[in-house]
Short mmCIF file of C-alpha atoms and ligand atoms in Angstrom, two decimals:
data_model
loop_
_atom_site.label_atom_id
_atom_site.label_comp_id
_atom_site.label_asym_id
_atom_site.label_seq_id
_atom_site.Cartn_x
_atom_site.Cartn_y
_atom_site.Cartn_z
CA UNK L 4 105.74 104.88 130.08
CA UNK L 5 107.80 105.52 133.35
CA UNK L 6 111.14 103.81 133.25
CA UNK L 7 110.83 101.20 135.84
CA UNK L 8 114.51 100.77 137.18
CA UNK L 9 113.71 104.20 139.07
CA UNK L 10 110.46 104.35 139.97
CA UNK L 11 107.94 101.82 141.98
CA UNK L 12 105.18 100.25 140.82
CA UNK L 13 102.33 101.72 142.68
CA UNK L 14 103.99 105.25 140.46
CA UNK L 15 104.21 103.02 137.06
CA UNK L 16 100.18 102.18 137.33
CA UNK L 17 99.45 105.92 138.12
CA UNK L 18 102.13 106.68 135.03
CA UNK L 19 100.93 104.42 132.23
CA UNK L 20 99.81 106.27 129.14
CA UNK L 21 99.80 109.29 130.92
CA UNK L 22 100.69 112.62 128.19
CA UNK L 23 101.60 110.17 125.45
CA UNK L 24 99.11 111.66 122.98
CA UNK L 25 100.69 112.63 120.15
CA UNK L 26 97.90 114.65 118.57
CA UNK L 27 96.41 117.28 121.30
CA UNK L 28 98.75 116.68 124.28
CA UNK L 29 95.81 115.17 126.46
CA UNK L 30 96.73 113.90 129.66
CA UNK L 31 94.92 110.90 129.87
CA UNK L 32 94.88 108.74 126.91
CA UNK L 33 92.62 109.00 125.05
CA UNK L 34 90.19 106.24 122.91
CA UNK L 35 90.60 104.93 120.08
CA UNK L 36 87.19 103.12 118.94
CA UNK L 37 87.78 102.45 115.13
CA UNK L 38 87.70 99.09 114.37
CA UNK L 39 89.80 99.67 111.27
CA UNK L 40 93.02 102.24 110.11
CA UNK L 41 94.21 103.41 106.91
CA UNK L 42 97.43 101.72 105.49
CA UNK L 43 100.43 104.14 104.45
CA UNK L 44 100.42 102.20 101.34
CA UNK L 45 99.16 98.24 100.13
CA UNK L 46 102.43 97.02 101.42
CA UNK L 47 102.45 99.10 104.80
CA UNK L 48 100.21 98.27 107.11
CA UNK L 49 101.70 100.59 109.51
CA UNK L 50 101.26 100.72 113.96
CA UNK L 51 97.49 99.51 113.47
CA UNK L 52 95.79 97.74 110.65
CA UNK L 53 92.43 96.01 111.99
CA UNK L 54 91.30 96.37 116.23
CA UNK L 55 91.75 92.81 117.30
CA UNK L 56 94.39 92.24 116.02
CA UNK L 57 95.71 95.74 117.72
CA UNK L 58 94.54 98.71 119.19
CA UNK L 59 96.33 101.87 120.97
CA UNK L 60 94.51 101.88 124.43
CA UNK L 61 94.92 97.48 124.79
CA UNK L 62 98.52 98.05 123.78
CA UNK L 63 98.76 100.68 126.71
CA UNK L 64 97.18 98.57 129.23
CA UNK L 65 98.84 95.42 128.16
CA UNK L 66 102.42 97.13 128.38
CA UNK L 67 101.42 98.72 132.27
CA UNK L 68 100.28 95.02 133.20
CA UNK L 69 103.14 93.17 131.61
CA UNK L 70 105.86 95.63 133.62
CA UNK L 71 103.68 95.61 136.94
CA UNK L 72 104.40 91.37 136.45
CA UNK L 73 107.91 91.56 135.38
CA UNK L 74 107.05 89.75 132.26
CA UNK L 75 108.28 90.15 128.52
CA UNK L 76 104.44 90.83 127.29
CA UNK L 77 101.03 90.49 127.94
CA UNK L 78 98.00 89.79 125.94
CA UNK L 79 94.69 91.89 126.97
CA UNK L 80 91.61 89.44 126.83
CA UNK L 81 87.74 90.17 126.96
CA UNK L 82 87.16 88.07 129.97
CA UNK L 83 89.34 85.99 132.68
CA UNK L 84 88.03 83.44 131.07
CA UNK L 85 89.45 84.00 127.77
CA UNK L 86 92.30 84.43 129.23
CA UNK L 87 92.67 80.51 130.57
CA UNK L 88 91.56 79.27 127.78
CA UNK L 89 94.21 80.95 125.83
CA UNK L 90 96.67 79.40 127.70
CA UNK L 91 95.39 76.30 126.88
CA UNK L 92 96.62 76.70 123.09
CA UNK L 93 100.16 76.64 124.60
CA UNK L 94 99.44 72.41 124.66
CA UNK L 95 98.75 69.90 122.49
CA UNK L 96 95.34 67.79 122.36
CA UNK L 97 95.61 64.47 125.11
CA UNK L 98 98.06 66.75 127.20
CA UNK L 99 97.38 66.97 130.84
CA UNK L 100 96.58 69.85 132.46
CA UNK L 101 96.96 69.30 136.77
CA UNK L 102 95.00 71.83 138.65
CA UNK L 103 93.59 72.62 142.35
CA UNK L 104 90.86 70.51 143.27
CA UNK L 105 89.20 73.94 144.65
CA UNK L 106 89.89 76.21 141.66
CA UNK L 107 87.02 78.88 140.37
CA UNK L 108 84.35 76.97 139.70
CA UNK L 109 84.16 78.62 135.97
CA UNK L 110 88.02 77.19 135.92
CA UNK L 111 86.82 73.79 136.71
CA UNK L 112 83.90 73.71 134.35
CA UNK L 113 86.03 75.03 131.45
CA UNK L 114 88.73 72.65 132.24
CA UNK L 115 86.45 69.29 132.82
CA UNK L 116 84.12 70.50 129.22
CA UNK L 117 87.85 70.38 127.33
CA UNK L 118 88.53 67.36 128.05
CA UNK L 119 84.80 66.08 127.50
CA UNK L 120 85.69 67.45 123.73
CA UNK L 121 88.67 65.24 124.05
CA UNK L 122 91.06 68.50 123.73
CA UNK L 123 92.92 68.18 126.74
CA UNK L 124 93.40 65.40 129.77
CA UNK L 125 92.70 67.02 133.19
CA UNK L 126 93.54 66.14 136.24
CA UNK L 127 91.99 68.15 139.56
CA UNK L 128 94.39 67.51 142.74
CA UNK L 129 94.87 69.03 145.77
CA UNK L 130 97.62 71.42 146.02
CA UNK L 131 98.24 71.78 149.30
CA UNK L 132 98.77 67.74 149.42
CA UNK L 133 102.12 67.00 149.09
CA UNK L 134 101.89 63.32 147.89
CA UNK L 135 99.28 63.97 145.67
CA UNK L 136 100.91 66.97 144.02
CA UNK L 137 103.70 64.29 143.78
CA UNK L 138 101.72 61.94 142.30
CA UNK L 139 100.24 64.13 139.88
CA UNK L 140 103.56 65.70 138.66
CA UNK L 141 104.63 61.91 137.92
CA UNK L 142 101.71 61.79 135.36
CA UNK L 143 103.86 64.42 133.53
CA UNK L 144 101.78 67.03 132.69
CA UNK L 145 102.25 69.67 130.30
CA UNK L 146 100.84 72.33 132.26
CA UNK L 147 100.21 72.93 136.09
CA UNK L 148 97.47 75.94 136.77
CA UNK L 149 98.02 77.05 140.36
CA UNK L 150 95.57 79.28 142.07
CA UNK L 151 96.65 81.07 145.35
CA UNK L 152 94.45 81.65 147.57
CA UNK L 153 91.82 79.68 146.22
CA UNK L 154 88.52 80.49 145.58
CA UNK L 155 86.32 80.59 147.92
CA UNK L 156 88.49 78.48 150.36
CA UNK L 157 91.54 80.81 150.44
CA UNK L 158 93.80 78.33 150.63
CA UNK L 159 97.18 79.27 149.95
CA UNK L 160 99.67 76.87 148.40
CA UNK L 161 103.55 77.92 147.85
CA UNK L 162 104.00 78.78 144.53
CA UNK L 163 107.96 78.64 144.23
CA UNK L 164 107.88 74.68 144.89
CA UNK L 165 105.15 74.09 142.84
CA UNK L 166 106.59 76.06 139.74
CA UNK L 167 109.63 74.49 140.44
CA UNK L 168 107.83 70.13 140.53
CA UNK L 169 106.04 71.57 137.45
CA UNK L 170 109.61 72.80 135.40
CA UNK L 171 111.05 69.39 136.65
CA UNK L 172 108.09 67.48 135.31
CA UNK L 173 108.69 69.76 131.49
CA UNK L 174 105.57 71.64 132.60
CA UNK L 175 104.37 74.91 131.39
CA UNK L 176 103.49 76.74 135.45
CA UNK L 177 100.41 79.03 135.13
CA UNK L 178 99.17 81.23 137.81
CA UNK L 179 96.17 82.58 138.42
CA UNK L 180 96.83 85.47 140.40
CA UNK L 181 92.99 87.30 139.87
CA UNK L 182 92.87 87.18 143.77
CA UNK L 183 95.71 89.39 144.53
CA UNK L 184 97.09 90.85 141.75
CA UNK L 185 100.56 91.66 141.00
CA UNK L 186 101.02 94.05 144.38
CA UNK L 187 100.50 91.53 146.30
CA UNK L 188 101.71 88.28 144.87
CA UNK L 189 104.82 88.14 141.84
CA UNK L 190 103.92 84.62 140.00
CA UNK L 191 107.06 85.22 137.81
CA UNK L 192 109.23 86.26 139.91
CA UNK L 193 108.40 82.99 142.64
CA UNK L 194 109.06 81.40 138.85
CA UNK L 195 105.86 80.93 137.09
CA UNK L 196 105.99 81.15 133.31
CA UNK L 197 102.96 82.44 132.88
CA UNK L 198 100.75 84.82 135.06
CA UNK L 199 96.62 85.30 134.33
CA UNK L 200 94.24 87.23 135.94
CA UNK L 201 90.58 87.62 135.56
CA UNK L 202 91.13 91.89 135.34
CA UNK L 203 87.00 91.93 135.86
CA UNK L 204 88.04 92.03 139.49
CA UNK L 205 91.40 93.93 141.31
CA UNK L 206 92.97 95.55 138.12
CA UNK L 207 89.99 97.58 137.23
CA UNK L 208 88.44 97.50 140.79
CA UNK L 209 84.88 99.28 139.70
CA UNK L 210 82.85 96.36 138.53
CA UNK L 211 81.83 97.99 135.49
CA UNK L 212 83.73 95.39 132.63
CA UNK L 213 84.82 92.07 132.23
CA UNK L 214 88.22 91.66 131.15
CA UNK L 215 91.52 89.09 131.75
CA UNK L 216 95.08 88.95 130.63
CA UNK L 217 97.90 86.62 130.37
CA UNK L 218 101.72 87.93 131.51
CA UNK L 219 103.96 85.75 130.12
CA UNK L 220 108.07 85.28 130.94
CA UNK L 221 109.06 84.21 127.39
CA UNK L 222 108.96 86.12 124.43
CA UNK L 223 107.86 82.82 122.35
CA UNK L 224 104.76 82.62 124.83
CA UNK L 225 104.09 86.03 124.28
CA UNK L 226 104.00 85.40 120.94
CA UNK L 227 102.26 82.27 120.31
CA UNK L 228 99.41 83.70 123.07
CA UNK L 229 99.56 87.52 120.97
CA UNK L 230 99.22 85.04 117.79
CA UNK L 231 96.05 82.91 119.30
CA UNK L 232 93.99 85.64 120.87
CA UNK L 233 94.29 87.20 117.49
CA UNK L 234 92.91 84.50 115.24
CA UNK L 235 90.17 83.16 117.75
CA UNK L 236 89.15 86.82 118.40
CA UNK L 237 89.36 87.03 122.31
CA UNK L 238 91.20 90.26 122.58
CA UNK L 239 89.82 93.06 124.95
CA UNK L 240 87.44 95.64 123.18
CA UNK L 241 89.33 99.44 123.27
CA UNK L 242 86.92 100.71 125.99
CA UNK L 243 87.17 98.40 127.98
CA UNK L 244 90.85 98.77 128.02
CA UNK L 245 90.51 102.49 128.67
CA UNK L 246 88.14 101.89 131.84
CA UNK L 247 90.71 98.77 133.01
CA UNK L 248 93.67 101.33 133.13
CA UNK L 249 91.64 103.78 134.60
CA UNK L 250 90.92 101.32 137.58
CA UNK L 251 94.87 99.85 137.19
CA UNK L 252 95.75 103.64 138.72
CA UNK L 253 94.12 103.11 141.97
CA UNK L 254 95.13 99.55 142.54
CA UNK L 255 97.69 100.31 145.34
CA UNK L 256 95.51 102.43 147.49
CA UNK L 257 92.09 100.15 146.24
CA UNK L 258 94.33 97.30 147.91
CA UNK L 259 95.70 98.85 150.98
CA UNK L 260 92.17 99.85 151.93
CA UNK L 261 90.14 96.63 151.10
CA UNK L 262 92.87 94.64 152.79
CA UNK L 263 93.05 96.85 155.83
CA UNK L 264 89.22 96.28 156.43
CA UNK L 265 89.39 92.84 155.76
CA UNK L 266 91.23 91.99 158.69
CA UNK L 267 89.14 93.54 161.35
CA UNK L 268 86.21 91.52 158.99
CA UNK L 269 88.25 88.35 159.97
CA UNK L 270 88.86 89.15 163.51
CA UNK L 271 85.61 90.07 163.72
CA UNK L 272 84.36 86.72 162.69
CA UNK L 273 86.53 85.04 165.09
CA UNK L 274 84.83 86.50 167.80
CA UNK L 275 81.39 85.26 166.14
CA UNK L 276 79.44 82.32 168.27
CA UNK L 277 77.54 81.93 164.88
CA UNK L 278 80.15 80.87 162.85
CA UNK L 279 81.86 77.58 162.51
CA UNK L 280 85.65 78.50 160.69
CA UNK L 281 87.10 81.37 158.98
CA UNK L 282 89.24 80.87 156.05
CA UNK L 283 91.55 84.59 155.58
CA UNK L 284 95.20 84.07 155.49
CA UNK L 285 96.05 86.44 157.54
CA UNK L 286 94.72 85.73 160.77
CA UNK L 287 97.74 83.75 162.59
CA UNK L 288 95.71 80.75 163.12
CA UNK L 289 95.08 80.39 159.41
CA UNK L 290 97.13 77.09 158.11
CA UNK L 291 98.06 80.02 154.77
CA UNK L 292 99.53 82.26 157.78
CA UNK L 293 103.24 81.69 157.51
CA UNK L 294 103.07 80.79 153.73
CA UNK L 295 101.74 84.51 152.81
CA UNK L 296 104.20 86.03 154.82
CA UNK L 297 107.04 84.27 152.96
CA UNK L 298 106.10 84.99 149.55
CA UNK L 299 103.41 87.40 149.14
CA UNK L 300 103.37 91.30 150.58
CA UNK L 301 99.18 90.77 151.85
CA UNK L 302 96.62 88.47 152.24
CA UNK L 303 94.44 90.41 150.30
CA UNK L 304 90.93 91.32 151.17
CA UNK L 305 88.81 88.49 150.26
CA UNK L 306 87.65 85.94 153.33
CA UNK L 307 85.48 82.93 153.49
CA UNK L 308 83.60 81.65 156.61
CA UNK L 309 81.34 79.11 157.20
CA UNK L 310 78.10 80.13 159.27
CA UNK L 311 75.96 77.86 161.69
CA UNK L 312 72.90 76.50 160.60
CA UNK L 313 73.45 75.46 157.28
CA UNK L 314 71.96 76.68 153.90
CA UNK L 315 69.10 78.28 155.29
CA UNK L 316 71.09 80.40 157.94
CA UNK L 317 73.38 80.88 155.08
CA UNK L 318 70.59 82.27 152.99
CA UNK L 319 68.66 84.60 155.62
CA UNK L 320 72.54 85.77 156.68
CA UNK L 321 72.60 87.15 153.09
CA UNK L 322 69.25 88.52 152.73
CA UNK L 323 69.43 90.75 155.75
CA UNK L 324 72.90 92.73 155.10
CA UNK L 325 72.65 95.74 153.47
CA UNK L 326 75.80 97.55 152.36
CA UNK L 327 77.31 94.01 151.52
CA UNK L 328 75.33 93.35 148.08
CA UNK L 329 74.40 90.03 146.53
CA UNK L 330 76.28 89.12 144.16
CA UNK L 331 78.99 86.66 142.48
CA UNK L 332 81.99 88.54 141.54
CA UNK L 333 84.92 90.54 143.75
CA UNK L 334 87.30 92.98 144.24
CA UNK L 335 85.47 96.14 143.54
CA UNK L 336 85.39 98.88 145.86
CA UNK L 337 81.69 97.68 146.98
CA UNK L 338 81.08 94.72 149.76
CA UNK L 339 80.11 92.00 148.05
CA UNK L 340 78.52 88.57 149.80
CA UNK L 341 78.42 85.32 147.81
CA UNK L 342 77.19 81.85 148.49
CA UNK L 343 79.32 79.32 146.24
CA UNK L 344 77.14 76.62 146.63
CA UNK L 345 74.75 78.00 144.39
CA UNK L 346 76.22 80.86 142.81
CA UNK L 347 80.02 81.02 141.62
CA UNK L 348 80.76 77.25 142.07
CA UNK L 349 77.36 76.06 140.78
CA UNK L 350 78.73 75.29 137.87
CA UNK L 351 80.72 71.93 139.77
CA UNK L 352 79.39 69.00 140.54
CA UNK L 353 78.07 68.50 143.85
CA UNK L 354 80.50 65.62 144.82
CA UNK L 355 83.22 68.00 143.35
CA UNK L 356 82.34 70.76 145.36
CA UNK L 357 82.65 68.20 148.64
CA UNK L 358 85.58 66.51 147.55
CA UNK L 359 86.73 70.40 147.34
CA UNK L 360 85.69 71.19 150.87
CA UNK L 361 82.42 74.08 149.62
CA UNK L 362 79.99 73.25 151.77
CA UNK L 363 76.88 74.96 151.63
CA UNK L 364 77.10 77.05 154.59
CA UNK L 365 79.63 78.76 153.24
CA UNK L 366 80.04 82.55 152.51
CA UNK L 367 82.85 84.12 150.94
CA UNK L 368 82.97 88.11 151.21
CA UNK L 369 85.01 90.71 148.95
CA UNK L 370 85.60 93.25 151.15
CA UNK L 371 85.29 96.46 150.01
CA UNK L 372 87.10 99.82 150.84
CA UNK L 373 84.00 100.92 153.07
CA UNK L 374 83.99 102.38 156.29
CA UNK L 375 85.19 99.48 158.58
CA UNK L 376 82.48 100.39 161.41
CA UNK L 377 79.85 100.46 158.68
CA UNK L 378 81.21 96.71 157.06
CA UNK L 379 81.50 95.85 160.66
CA UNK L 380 77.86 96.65 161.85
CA UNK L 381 76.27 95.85 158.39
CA UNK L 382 77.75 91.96 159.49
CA UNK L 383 77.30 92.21 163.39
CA UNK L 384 73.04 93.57 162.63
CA UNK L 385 72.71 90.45 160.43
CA UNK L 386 74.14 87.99 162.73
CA UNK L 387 71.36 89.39 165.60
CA UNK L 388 69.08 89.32 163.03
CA UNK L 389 69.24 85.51 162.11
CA UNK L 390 69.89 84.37 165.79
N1 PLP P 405 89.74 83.25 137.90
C1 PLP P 405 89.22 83.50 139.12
C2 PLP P 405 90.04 83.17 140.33
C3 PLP P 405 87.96 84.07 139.24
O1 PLP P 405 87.46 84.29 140.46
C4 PLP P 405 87.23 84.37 138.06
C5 PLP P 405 85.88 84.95 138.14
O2 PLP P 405 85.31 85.09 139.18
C6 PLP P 405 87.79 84.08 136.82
C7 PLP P 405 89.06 83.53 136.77
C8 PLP P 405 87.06 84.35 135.54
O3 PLP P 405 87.07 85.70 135.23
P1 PLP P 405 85.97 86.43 134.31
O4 PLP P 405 84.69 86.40 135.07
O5 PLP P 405 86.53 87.78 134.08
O6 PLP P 405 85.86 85.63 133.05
#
């Protein structure tokens, strides 16, 4: 791997793996499928014994991912999922767990079903409250998940002064940073000791796996998560990992694009007599404005608006676009559309998704890296069409 005191990270992503094959010289890496290798001898297992416990191409990915975070290690996971619930091990059963009110609704259902089973306390608060943040942090929890901007209300909360109430309370800080990823937002560095991200979406950009992993600060997290993921089986499948460092390479100018279109998107919108709000933190008038200028280097490229008209303009809105597709996941190079009310934050309780602010005329969009003036009249043709 590139050393990384002289070069940046947008070259360490390109770099990673790159002509390390010791066998033919190939350029890219290549993949190693066997679930299984031979030992030296019976008391040498060697580099690789058994696949999920370790494998060449996760190893690769999970070393790019834990120097693109500034971390000591990372653990590769099969889904963003996984990767939560790993983190989870790091506590003890009746330990309470303080999250956003308005996390992914897959987060909150997770979250809510563990402590049904009695394995952890929860407590959903809003962030961006600073009493009740208080309030929560007096309950002294063990760990404090922070999601920035959240999903789908893009509501950005400052990370530094939440790691830091969390590490006063004896807190373990966990960021999920799935909607920016590293080049835009450092959860370590803003001193987070642990950073996750649901790789399904930015890291490998394509939509073609499902993947997560979990940067950690600490070498003991490291290896207490490297020692979990192994004996509940969660780690990352080898092609996968090939195809998620294959999408890592293209993050920077994947980003730059997305991000560039999704401001004239939110402009766009502002100029909309159909819609009601627009939630993208970086339009000035967004209350996230001055908070993603301070510690992030982008808003990213995913925006929320609520359209006039409720569900069912929501729903005809949706069915008449064209290049943006259907569909409940994000940060692939495709336009996606999503309605949370019935598709990604399903999964909550109605009075949750209230108390969170989702209503149901909400649409959140992953911008894509498109042509803008396509994006832009894909959105303006289905606004005349539902009017
Ligand atoms: N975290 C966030 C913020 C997400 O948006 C998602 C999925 O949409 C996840 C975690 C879960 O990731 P996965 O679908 O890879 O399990």
């Amino acid at each position: 791997m590139t050393d990384s005191k002289n070069t940046t990270a947008e070259t360490n992503i390109v770099q990673a793996g790159i002509g390390i094959d010791p066998a033919h010289a190939s350029v890219a890496p290549p993949i190693y499928l066997s679930s299984t290798y031979v030992w030296p001898n019976p008391t040498d297992k060697g580099a690789y014994d058994y696949g999920r416990t370790k494998n060449p191409n996760r190893d690769i990915l999970a070393g790019a991912l834990a120097e693109l975070d500034g971390g000591a290690g990372a653990v590769v996971t099969s889904s963003g999922m996984a990767a939560i619930d790993l983190v989870l091990n790091l506590i003890s059963a009746d330990d309470l767990v303080i999250a956003p009110h308005d996390c992914y609704g897959g987060t909150h259902r997770l979250l809510t079903h563990r402590a049904k089973q009695g394995r952890i306390r929860v407590a959903f608060v809003d962030q961006t409250d600073a009493k009740a943040l208080e309030a929560a942090m007096a309950n002294k929890p063990a760990l404090v998940m922070i999601e920035t901007p959240s999903n789908p209300l893009m509501r950005v909360v400052d990370v530094a002064a939440i790691c830091t109430a969390a590490k006063s309370a004896g807190a373990i800080s966990v960021v999920d940073n799935t909607f920016l990823s590293p080049l835009r937002l450092k959860p370590l560095e803003l001193g987070a000791d642990i950073a996750l991200q649901s790789t399904t979406k930015y890291i490998n950009g394509h939509s073609d796996i499902i993947g997560g992993c979990v940067v950690a600060k600490s070498e003991d997290h490291v290896e207490q998560l490297t020692w979990w993921a192994n004996a509940a089986g969660v780690t990352a499948s080898a092609f996968d990992c090939h195809q998620t460092l294959r999408g890592l390479r293209t993050l920077a100018l994947r980003l730059d694009a997305a991000e560039s279109n999704a401001r004239s998107i939110a402009k766009f919108l502002q100029g909309q007599p159909q819609v009601n709000a627009i939630h993208y933190p970086g339009l000035e008038t967004d209350p996230g404005f001055a908070l993603t200028q301070s510690q992030q280097s982008g808003p990213g490229a995913m925006v929320s608006f609520e359209i006039k008209g409720g569900l069912d303009a929501a729903t005809a809105f949706c069915r008449s676009l064209e290049i943006f597709k259907l569909a409940a996941s994000l940060g692939g190079v495709e336009s996606l559309i999503c309605l949370p009310e019935t598709m990604t934050h399903a999964g909550m309780a109605e009075s949750a998704r209230r108390e969170a602010g989702i209503s149901e005329s909400l649409l959140r969009l992953s911008v894509g890296i498109e042509s803008e003036s396509d994006l832009l009249a894909d959105l303006s043709e289905s606004f005349a069409a539902i009017s």
